[in-house]
mmCIF file of C-alpha atoms and ligand atoms in Angstrom:
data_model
loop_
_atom_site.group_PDB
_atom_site.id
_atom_site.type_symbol
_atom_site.label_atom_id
_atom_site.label_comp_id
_atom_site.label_asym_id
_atom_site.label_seq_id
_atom_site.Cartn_x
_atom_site.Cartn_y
_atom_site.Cartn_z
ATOM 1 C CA UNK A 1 43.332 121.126 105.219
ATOM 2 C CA UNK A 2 39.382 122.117 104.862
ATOM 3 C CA UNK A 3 37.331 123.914 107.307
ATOM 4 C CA UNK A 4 35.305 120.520 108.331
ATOM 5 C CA UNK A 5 37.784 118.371 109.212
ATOM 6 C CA UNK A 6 41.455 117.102 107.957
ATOM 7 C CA UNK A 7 45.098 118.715 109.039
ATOM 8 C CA UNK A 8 48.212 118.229 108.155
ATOM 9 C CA UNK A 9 50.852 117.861 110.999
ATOM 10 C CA UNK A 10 54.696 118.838 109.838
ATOM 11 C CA UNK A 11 57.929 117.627 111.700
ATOM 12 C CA UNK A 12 56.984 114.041 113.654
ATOM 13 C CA UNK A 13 58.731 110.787 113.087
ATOM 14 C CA UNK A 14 56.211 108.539 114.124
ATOM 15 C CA UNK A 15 58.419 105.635 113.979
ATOM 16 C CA UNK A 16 60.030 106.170 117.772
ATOM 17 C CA UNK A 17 57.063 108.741 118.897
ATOM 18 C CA UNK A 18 57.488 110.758 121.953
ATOM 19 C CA UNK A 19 54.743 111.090 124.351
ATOM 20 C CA UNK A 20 54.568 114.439 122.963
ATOM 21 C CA UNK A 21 53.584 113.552 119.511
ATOM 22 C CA UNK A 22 51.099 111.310 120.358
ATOM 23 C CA UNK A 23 49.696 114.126 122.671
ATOM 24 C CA UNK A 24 49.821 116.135 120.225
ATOM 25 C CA UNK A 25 48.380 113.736 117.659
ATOM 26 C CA UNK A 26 45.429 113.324 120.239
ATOM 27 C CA UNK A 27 44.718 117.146 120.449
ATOM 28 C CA UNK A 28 44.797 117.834 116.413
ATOM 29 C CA UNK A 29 42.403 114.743 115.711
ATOM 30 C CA UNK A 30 39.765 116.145 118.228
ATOM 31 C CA UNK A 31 39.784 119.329 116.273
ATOM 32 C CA UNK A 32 40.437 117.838 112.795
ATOM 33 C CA UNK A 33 38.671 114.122 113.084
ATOM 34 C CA UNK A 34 41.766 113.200 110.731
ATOM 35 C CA UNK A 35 45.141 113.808 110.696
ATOM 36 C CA UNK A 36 48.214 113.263 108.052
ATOM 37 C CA UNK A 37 51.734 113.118 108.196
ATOM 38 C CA UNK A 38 53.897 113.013 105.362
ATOM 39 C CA UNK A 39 57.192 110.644 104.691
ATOM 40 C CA UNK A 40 56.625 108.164 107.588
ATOM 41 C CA UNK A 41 59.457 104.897 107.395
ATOM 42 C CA UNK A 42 56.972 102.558 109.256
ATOM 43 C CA UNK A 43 57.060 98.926 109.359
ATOM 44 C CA UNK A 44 54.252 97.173 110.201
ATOM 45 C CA UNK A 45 55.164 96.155 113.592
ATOM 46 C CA UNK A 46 56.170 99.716 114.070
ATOM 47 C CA UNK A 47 52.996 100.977 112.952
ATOM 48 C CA UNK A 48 51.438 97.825 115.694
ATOM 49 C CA UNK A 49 53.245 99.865 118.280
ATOM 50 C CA UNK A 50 52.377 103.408 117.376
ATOM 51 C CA UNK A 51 48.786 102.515 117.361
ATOM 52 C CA UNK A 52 48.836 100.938 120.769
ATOM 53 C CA UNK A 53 49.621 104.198 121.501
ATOM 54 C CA UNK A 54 46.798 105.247 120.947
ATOM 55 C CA UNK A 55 44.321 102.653 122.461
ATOM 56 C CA UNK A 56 43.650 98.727 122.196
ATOM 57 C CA UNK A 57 44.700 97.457 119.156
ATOM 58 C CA UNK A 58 41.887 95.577 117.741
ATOM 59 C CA UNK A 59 42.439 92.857 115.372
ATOM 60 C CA UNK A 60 39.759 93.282 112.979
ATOM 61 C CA UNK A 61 37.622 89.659 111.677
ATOM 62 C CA UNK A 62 36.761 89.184 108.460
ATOM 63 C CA UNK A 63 39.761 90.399 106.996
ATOM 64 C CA UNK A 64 42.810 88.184 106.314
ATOM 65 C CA UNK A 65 45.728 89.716 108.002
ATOM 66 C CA UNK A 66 49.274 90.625 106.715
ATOM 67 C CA UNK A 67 51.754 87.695 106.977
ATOM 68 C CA UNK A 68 53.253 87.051 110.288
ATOM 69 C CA UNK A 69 51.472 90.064 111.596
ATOM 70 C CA UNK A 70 47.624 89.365 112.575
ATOM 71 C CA UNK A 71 47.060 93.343 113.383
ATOM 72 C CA UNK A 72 47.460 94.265 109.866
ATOM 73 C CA UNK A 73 45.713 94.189 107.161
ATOM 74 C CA UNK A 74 46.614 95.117 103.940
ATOM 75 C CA UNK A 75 44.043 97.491 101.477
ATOM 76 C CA UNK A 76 45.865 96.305 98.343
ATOM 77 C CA UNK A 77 44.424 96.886 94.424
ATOM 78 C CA UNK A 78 47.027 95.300 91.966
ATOM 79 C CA UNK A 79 47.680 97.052 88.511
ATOM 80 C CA UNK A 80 46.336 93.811 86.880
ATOM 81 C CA UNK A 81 42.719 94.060 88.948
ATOM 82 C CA UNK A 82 40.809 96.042 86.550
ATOM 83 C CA UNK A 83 37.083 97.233 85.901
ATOM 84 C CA UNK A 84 36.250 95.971 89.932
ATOM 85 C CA UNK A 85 35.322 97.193 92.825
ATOM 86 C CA UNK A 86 38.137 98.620 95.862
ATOM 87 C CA UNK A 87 38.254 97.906 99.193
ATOM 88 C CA UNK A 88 36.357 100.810 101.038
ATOM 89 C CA UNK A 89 35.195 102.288 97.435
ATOM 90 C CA UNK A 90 31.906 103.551 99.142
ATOM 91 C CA UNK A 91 31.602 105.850 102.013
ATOM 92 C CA UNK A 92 31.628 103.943 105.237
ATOM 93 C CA UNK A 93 32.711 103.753 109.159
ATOM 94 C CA UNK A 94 35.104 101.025 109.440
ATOM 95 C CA UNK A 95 33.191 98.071 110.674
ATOM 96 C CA UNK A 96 30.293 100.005 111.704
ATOM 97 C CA UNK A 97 28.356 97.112 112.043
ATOM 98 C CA UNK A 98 30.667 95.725 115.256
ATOM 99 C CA UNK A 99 28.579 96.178 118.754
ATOM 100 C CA UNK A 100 31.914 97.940 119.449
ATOM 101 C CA UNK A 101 33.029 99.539 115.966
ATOM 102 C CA UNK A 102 36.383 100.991 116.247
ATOM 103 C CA UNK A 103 37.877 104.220 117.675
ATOM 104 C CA UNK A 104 40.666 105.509 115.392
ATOM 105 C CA UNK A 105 41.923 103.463 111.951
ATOM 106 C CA UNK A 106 45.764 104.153 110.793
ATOM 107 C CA UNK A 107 46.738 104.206 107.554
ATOM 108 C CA UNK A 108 49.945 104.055 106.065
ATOM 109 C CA UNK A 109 51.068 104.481 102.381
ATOM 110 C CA UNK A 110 53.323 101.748 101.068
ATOM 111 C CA UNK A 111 53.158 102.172 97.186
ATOM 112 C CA UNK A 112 50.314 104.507 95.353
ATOM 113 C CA UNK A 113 49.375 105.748 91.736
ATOM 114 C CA UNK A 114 51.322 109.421 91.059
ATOM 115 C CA UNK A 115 47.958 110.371 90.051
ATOM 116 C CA UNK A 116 44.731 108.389 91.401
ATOM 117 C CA UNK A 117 43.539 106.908 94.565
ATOM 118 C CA UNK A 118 43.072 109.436 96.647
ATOM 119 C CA UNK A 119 40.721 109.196 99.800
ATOM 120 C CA UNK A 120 38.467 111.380 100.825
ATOM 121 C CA UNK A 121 36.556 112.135 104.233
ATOM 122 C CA UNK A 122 33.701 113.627 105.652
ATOM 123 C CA UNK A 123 32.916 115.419 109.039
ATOM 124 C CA UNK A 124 29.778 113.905 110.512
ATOM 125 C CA UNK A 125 29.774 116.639 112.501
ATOM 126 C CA UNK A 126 29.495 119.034 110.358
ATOM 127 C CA UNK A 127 26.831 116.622 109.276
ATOM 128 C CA UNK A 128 24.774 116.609 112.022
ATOM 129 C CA UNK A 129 25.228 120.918 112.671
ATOM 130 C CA UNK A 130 24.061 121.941 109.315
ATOM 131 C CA UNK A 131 20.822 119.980 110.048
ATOM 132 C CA UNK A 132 17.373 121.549 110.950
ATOM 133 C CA UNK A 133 16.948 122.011 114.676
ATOM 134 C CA UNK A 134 13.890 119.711 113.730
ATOM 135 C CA UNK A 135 15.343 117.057 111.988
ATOM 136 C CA UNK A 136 18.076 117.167 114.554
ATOM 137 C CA UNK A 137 15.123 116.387 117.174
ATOM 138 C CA UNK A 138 13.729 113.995 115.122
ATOM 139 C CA UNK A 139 16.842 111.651 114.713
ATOM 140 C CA UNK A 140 18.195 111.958 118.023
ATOM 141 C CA UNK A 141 15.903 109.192 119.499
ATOM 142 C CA UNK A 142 16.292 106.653 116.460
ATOM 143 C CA UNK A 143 18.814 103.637 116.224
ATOM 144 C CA UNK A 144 19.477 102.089 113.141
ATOM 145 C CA UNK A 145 20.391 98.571 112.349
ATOM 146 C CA UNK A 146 23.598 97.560 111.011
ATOM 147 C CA UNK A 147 25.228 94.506 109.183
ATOM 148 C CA UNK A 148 28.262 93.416 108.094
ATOM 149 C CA UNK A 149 26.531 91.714 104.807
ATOM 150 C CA UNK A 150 29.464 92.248 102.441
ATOM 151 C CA UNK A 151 31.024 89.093 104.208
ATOM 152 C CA UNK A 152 27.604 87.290 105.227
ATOM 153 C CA UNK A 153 25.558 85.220 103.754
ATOM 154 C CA UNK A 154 23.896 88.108 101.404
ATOM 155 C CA UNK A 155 27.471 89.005 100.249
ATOM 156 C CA UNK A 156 28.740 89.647 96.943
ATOM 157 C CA UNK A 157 27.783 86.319 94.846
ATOM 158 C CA UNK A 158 30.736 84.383 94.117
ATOM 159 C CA UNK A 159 32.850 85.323 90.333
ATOM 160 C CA UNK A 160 31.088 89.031 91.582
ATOM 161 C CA UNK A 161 33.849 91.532 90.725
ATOM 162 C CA UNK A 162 35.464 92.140 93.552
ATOM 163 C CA UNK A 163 39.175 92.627 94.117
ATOM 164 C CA UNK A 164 40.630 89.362 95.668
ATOM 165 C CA UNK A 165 43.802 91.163 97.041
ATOM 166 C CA UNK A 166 42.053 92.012 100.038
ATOM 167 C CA UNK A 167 40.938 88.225 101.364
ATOM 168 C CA UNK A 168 37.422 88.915 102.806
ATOM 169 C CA UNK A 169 35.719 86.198 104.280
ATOM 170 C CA UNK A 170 32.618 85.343 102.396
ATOM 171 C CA UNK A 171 29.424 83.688 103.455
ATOM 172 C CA UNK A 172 29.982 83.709 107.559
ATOM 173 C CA UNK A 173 26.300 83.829 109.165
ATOM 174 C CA UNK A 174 28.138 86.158 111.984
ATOM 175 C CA UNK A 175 28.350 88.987 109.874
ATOM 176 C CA UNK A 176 24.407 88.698 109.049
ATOM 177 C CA UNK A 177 23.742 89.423 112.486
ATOM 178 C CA UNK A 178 21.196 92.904 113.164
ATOM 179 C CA UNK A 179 23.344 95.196 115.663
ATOM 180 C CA UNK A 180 21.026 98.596 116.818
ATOM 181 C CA UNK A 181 23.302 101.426 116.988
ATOM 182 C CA UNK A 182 22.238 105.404 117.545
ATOM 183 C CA UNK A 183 21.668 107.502 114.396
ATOM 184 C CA UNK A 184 22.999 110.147 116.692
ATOM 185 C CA UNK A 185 26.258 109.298 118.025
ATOM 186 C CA UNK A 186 27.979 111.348 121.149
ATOM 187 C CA UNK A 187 31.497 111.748 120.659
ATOM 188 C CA UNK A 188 33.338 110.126 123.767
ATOM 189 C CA UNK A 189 35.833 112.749 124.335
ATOM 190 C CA UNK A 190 34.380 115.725 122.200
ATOM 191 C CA UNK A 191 31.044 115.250 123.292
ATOM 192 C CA UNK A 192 30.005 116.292 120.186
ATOM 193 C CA UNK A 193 27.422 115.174 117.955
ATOM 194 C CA UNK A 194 27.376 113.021 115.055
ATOM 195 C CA UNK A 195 25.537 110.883 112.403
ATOM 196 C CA UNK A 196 26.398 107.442 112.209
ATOM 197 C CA UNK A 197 25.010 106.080 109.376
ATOM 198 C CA UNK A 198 26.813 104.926 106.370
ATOM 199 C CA UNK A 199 25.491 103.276 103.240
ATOM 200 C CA UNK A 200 27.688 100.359 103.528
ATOM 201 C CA UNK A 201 26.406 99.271 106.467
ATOM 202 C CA UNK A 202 23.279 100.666 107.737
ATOM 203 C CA UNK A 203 20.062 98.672 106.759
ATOM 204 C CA UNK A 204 17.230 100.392 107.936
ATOM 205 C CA UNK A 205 15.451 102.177 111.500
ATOM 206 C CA UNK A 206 14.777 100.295 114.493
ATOM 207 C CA UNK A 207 11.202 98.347 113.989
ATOM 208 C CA UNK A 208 10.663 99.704 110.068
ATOM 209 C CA UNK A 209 10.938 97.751 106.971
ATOM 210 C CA UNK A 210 14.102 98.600 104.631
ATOM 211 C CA UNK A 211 11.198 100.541 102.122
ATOM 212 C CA UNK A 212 9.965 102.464 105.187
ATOM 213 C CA UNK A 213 13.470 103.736 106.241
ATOM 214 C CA UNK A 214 14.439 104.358 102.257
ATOM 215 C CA UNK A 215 13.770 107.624 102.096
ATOM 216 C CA UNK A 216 15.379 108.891 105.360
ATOM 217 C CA UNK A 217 18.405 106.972 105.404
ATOM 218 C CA UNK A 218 18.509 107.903 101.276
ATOM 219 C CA UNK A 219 18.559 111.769 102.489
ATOM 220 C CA UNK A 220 21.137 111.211 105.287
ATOM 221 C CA UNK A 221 23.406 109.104 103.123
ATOM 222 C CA UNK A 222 23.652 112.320 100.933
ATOM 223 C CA UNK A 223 23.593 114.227 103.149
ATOM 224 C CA UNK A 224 26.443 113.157 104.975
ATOM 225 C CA UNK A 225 28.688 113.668 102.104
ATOM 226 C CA UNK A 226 28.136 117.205 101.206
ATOM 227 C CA UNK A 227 31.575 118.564 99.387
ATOM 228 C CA UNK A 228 31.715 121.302 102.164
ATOM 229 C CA UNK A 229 31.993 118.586 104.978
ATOM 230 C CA UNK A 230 34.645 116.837 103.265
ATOM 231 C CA UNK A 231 38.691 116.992 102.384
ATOM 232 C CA UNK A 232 40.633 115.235 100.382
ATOM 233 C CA UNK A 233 43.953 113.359 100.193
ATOM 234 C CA UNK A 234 46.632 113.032 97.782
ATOM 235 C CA UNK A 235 48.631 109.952 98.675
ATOM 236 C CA UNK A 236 52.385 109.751 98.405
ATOM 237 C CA UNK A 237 54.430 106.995 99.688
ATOM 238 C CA UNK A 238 54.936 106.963 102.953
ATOM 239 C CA UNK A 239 51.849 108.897 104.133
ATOM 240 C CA UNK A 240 50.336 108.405 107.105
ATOM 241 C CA UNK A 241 46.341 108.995 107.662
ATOM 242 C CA UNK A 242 44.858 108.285 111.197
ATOM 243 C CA UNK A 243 41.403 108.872 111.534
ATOM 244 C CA UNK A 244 38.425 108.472 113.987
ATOM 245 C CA UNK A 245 36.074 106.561 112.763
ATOM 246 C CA UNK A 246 33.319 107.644 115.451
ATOM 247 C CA UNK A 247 32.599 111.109 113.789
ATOM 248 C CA UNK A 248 33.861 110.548 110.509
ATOM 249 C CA UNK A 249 32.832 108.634 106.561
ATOM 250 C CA UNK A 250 35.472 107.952 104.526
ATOM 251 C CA UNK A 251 35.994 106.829 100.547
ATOM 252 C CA UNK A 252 38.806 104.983 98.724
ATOM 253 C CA UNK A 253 38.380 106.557 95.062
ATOM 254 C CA UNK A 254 38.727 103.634 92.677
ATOM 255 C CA UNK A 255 40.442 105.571 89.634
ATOM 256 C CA UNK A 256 43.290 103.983 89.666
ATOM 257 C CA UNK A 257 42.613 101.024 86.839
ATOM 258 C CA UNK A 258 46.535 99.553 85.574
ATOM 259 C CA UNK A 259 48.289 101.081 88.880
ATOM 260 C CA UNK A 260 49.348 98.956 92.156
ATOM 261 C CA UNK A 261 47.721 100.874 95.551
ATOM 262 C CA UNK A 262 49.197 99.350 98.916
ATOM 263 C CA UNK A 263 48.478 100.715 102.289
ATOM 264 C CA UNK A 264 48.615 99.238 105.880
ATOM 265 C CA UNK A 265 45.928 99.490 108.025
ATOM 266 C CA UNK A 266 45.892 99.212 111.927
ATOM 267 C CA UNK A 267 42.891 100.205 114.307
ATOM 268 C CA UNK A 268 42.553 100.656 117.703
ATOM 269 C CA UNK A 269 39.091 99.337 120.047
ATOM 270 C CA UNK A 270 36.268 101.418 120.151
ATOM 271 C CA UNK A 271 33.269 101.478 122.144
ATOM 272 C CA UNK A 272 30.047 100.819 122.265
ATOM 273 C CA UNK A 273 28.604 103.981 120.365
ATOM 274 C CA UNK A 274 26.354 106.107 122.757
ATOM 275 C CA UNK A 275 23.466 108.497 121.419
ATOM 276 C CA UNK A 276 21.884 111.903 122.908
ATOM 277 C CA UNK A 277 20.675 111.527 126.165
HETATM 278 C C1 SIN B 301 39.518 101.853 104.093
HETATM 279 O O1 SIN B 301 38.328 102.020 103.831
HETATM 280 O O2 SIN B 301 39.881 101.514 105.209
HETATM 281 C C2 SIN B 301 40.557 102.086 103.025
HETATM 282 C C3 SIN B 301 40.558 103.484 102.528
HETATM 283 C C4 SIN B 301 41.522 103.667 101.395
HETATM 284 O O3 SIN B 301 42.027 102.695 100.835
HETATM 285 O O4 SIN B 301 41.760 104.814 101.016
#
């Protein structure tokens, strides 16, 4: 789909997958870092089953589930939520901030804008390759600390405009806590490279202040997201997305204002991210 990262994968019917497809699934996300496939019929215990497939299915905190089924969440903006913020409307790693973030995050189209709400992503791989040999050296000993603040005690003040379709919990001291990860992550399976820093999530270096690790983090952040690391997707209902979340960012683009966006979103355990050695 671009030269970074992003493919599109014709002819599967993920809803009874062979051990083929998910092979194949496997392969194409190792060279792509995200995958799509069009006109998917999935329900959501379907979509439970196809991402076991693919690992542990992890049932995310913070986030309220779908009714009767806890794996699920729902990213829902209703046409009537207007002028607020969307869920995952800055670039992020899903739940970066976990001591074991996860591995791959499914996402599946229910009901979208025609035009609108597209998502886009961004190889951090690419990321990390177009840096300097030198800045490359310099990063690959740091960890950075990371928080889950949008649902700890720092969180969004209450009445903030945020969109209440997507039932975050607010105020839990958990989500305060400090967790070090590498700046530098090692791919498990790739063994490739990445950054793993997001602006969502990532506070500041190990031992410096927040005003020390400004400027650094400020140039990865924007960094990171360079057009030519990045593709883009044009939802249509019934779209599926699967993505790994260990050497990719990703954006929900919040353009959508009077239009209903529904997707269903599963994710599979991670690990522990790992840095250079
Ligand atoms: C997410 O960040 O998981 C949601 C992305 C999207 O809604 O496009």
């Amino acid at each position: 789909m671009a030269p970074a990262c992003g493919a599109d994968i014709d002819g599967l019917d993920l809803s009874e997958p062979t051990p083929d497809a998910i092979d194949l699934v496997r392969t194409a996300l190792a060279d792509h870092g995200v995958i799509f496939v069009r006109d998917q019929r999935l329900d959501p215990m379907q979509q439970v089953r196809l991402t076991a497939m693919f690992g542990e299915v992890l049932r995310v905190p913070y986030i309220a589930p779908l009714d009767g089924h806890p794996d699920v969440i729902a990213v829902l903006k209703e046409a009537d939520e207007q002028r607020i913020s969307t869920f995952g409307g800055t670039w992020h790693s899903d739940f970066s901030f976990l001591d074991e973030p996860p591995g791959l995050t499914l996402l599946h189209a229910i009901e979208v804008p025609a035009t609108g709400g597209d998502t886009l992503w961004s190889s951090q791989v690419a990321a990390h390759d177009a840096l300097s040999d030198a800045m490359q050296r310099l990063l690959a000993p740091l960890r950075a600390v990371q928080t889950g603040w949008p649902h700890g005690t720092g969180g969004p003040a209450p009445g903030a405009a945020v969109s209440r379709s997507v039932v975050m919990t607010r105020n839990d001291p958990s989500a305060d806590r400090e967790v070090l990860h590498p700046v530098v992550r090692v791919h498990p399976i790739t063994g490739r490279a990445a950054l793993f820093v997001n602006p969502v999530y990532t506070q500041r270096f190990e031992g410096m202040t927040v005003e020390e690790s400004r400027p650094l983090l400020q140039f990865l952040f924007d960094h990171a997201v360079r057009p030519e690391f990045t593709c883009r997707l044009r939802w249509t209902p019934g779209t599926l997305a699967i993505w790994d979340n260990r050497c990719l960012l990703h954006l929900a683009i919040n353009d959508y204002d009077g239009r209903r966006r529904l997707l269903h979103r599963t994710t599979t355990a991670g690990e522990r991210p790992v840095g250079p050695t």
